Coordinates of C-alpha atoms in Angstrom, one line a residue:
M1 CA -36.9 -6.6 1.7
A2 CA -35.5 -8.4 -1.3
L3 CA -32.1 -7.4 -0.1
S4 CA -32.7 -8.8 3.3
D5 CA -34.1 -12.1 1.7
R6 CA -31.0 -12.3 -0.2
Y7 CA -28.1 -11.3 1.9
G8 CA -29.6 -11.8 5.5
S9 CA -31.4 -9.5 8.1
W10 CA -28.5 -7.3 8.3
A11 CA -29.2 -5.8 4.9
Y12 CA -32.5 -4.5 6.2
R13 CA -32.8 -0.6 6.5
W14 CA -29.6 -0.3 4.4
H15 CA -31.0 2.8 2.7
W16 CA -31.5 4.7 5.9
G17 CA -28.0 4.2 7.3
P18 CA -26.5 7.1 9.2
G19 CA -24.0 9.3 7.2
E20 CA -25.8 8.0 3.9
G21 CA -27.7 11.4 3.6
E22 CA -24.4 13.3 3.3
R23 CA -23.4 11.2 0.4
L24 CA -26.5 10.6 -1.3
G25 CA -28.6 13.7 -0.3
C26 CA -32.4 12.5 0.3
V27 CA -32.8 9.0 -1.0
T28 CA -35.6 10.1 -3.3
D29 CA -33.1 13.0 -4.8
R30 CA -30.8 10.1 -6.4
I31 CA -32.4 7.1 -8.0
P32 CA -29.6 5.2 -9.9
T33 CA -30.1 4.4 -13.5
A34 CA -30.5 0.6 -14.3
A35 CA -26.7 0.5 -15.1
E36 CA -25.8 2.2 -11.9
A37 CA -28.0 0.5 -9.6
P38 CA -26.0 -2.5 -8.8
A39 CA -22.8 -0.7 -7.9
F40 CA -24.7 1.8 -6.1
V41 CA -26.6 -0.7 -4.0
A42 CA -23.4 -2.8 -3.3
E43 CA -21.5 0.6 -2.1
S44 CA -24.4 1.5 0.2
L45 CA -24.7 -2.1 1.5
L46 CA -21.0 -2.1 2.3
V47 CA -21.4 1.2 4.3
W48 CA -24.2 -0.3 6.2
R49 CA -22.5 -3.4 6.8
R50 CA -19.2 -1.5 8.1
W51 CA -21.7 0.7 10.5
L52 CA -23.1 -2.5 11.9
D53 CA -19.6 -4.1 12.3
S54 CA -18.5 -1.0 14.2
L55 CA -21.6 -0.9 16.6
A56 CA -21.0 -4.8 17.0
E57 CA -17.3 -4.2 18.2
R58 CA -18.5 -1.3 20.4
F59 CA -21.2 -3.8 21.9
D60 CA -18.4 -6.5 22.3
R61 CA -16.3 -4.0 24.2
F62 CA -19.2 -2.6 26.6
L63 CA -21.4 -5.7 27.3
P64 CA -19.0 -7.4 29.5
L65 CA -18.5 -4.3 31.6
L66 CA -22.4 -3.9 32.0
D67 CA -22.6 -7.2 33.7
P68 CA -23.4 -6.6 37.3
A69 CA -21.3 -9.7 38.2
Q70 CA -18.4 -7.9 36.7
A71 CA -18.6 -4.6 38.2
G72 CA -19.5 -3.0 41.6
P73 CA -22.4 -0.7 42.0
G74 CA -20.4 2.5 41.5
D75 CA -18.6 1.1 38.6
I76 CA -21.6 -0.3 36.9
V77 CA -23.5 3.2 37.0
A78 CA -20.6 4.9 35.6
T79 CA -20.1 2.2 32.8
W80 CA -23.9 2.2 31.9
E81 CA -23.6 6.1 31.2
A82 CA -20.3 5.9 29.4
A83 CA -21.7 3.1 27.2
A84 CA -25.1 5.1 26.2
A85 CA -23.2 8.4 25.9
H86 CA -20.4 6.7 23.6
L87 CA -23.2 5.0 21.6
L88 CA -25.2 8.1 21.0
R89 CA -22.2 10.3 20.0
T90 CA -21.4 7.3 17.6
V91 CA -24.9 7.2 16.0
V92 CA -25.3 11.0 15.9
A93 CA -21.9 12.0 14.4
P94 CA -22.6 10.8 10.9
V95 CA -26.4 11.9 10.8
V96 CA -26.4 15.0 8.7
D97 CA -30.5 15.4 8.8
N98 CA -31.4 17.0 12.3
D99 CA -34.6 15.2 12.0
G100 CA -33.1 11.7 11.8
W101 CA -31.2 11.2 15.0
Q102 CA -34.0 10.3 17.1
G103 CA -34.9 7.0 15.5
W104 CA -31.2 6.0 15.3
C105 CA -30.7 6.8 18.9
R106 CA -33.8 4.8 19.9
L107 CA -32.8 1.9 17.7
V108 CA -29.3 1.5 18.8
L109 CA -30.2 2.1 22.4
Q110 CA -32.7 -0.7 22.3
W111 CA -30.2 -3.0 20.5
L112 CA -27.8 -2.2 23.6
L113 CA -30.5 -3.0 26.3
T114 CA -31.7 -6.0 24.6
A115 CA -28.1 -7.4 24.2
A116 CA -27.7 -6.5 27.8
D117 CA -30.7 -9.0 28.6
V118 CA -33.2 -6.4 29.0
P119 CA -36.4 -7.8 27.9
A120 CA -37.3 -6.2 24.4
E121 CA -40.6 -4.6 25.5
H122 CA -38.8 -3.1 28.5
A123 CA -35.9 -2.0 26.4
E124 CA -38.2 0.0 24.1
A125 CA -40.2 1.4 26.8
L126 CA -37.3 2.7 28.7
V127 CA -35.6 4.1 25.6
N128 CA -38.8 5.9 24.4
G129 CA -39.1 7.2 28.1
V130 CA -35.6 9.0 27.6
V131 CA -35.8 9.8 23.9
D132 CA -39.1 11.6 24.4
K133 CA -41.2 14.3 22.9
R134 CA -39.1 17.1 24.3
F135 CA -36.6 16.6 21.4
D136 CA -38.4 18.2 18.6
H137 CA -37.9 17.6 15.0
W138 CA -35.3 19.5 13.1
V139 CA -33.4 20.3 16.3
P140 CA -29.8 18.7 16.6
L141 CA -28.7 16.9 19.5
T142 CA -26.2 18.6 21.9
A143 CA -23.5 17.1 24.1
A144 CA -25.7 18.1 27.1
D145 CA -28.7 16.1 25.7
I146 CA -26.4 13.1 25.2
D147 CA -25.1 13.3 28.6
D148 CA -28.8 13.8 29.9
I149 CA -30.4 10.9 27.8
A150 CA -27.4 8.6 28.9
E151 CA -27.9 9.6 32.7
R152 CA -31.5 9.0 32.5
L153 CA -31.5 5.8 30.9
T154 CA -28.8 4.6 33.3
R155 CA -31.1 5.4 36.2
D156 CA -34.2 4.0 34.7
V157 CA -32.2 0.6 33.7
L158 CA -30.7 0.2 36.9
S159 CA -33.7 1.1 39.0
R160 CA -36.2 -1.2 37.3
T161 CA -33.6 -4.1 37.3
R162 CA -32.6 -3.5 40.8
I163 CA -28.9 -4.1 40.1
V164 CA -28.1 -1.0 42.2
P165 CA -30.3 1.1 44.3
A166 CA -31.5 4.5 42.6
A167 CA -29.0 6.5 44.6
P168 CA -25.6 4.9 44.9
Y169 CA -23.8 5.5 48.3
D170 CA -21.4 8.2 47.1
N171 CA -22.3 11.6 47.8
W172 CA -22.0 13.5 44.8
P173 CA -22.1 17.3 45.2
D174 CA -23.4 17.7 41.7
T175 CA -26.1 20.3 41.5
W176 CA -26.0 21.0 37.8
P177 CA -28.0 22.5 36.0
Q178 CA -29.7 25.3 37.6
D179 CA -29.3 23.9 41.2
W180 CA -31.4 20.8 40.4
P181 CA -29.6 17.8 42.1
A182 CA -28.1 15.0 40.1
W183 CA -30.3 11.7 40.7
R184 CA -27.1 10.2 42.1
A185 CA -26.9 12.8 44.8
T186 CA -27.4 11.1 48.4
N187 CA -27.4 14.3 50.1
T188 CA -31.1 15.1 48.8
A189 CA -32.9 12.9 51.1
G190 CA -36.7 13.8 51.2
C191 CA -36.5 15.6 47.8
G192 CA -38.6 12.9 46.0
L193 CA -35.6 12.1 43.6
R194 CA -35.4 8.6 42.0

């Protein structure tokens, strides 16, 4: 809080930045001496700021593409899925603690949704709905999990905002995994998919 007061709100959470665990170990494992503390904090703040700036650049690239006025229904679905999956991979890549990815994924996806003008209370509920309890602690996130989260978040965001119908008009033959149809499939009328 003291750093946030001094440098601005961007400095908040600096000690929990993704990837810092690899450099520091657990935060409580390495407490700098009084003489080391200023350099330690400055270096950590720079790592955190670079990570935030990297996310901001990614948001700047994706947000215009997520605007329904800029893309058709088919494009907006693909773009939302790509943006969510890309951000998840970016967030998870430096996280060395298999117990720490859930919080970072929730935070960054909520930032994305609120930046895309989804009200904060809806953003939190949507994100919590897709990063749910089925992901146990101490379990690494897989590529299949990332794709599933991105697809479910896209479905929920676009269905709630009514930007596009829940099942776009293209007939995807996708039946993965285990012969369950994808939410986008239009050849499954009457199956109760949304």
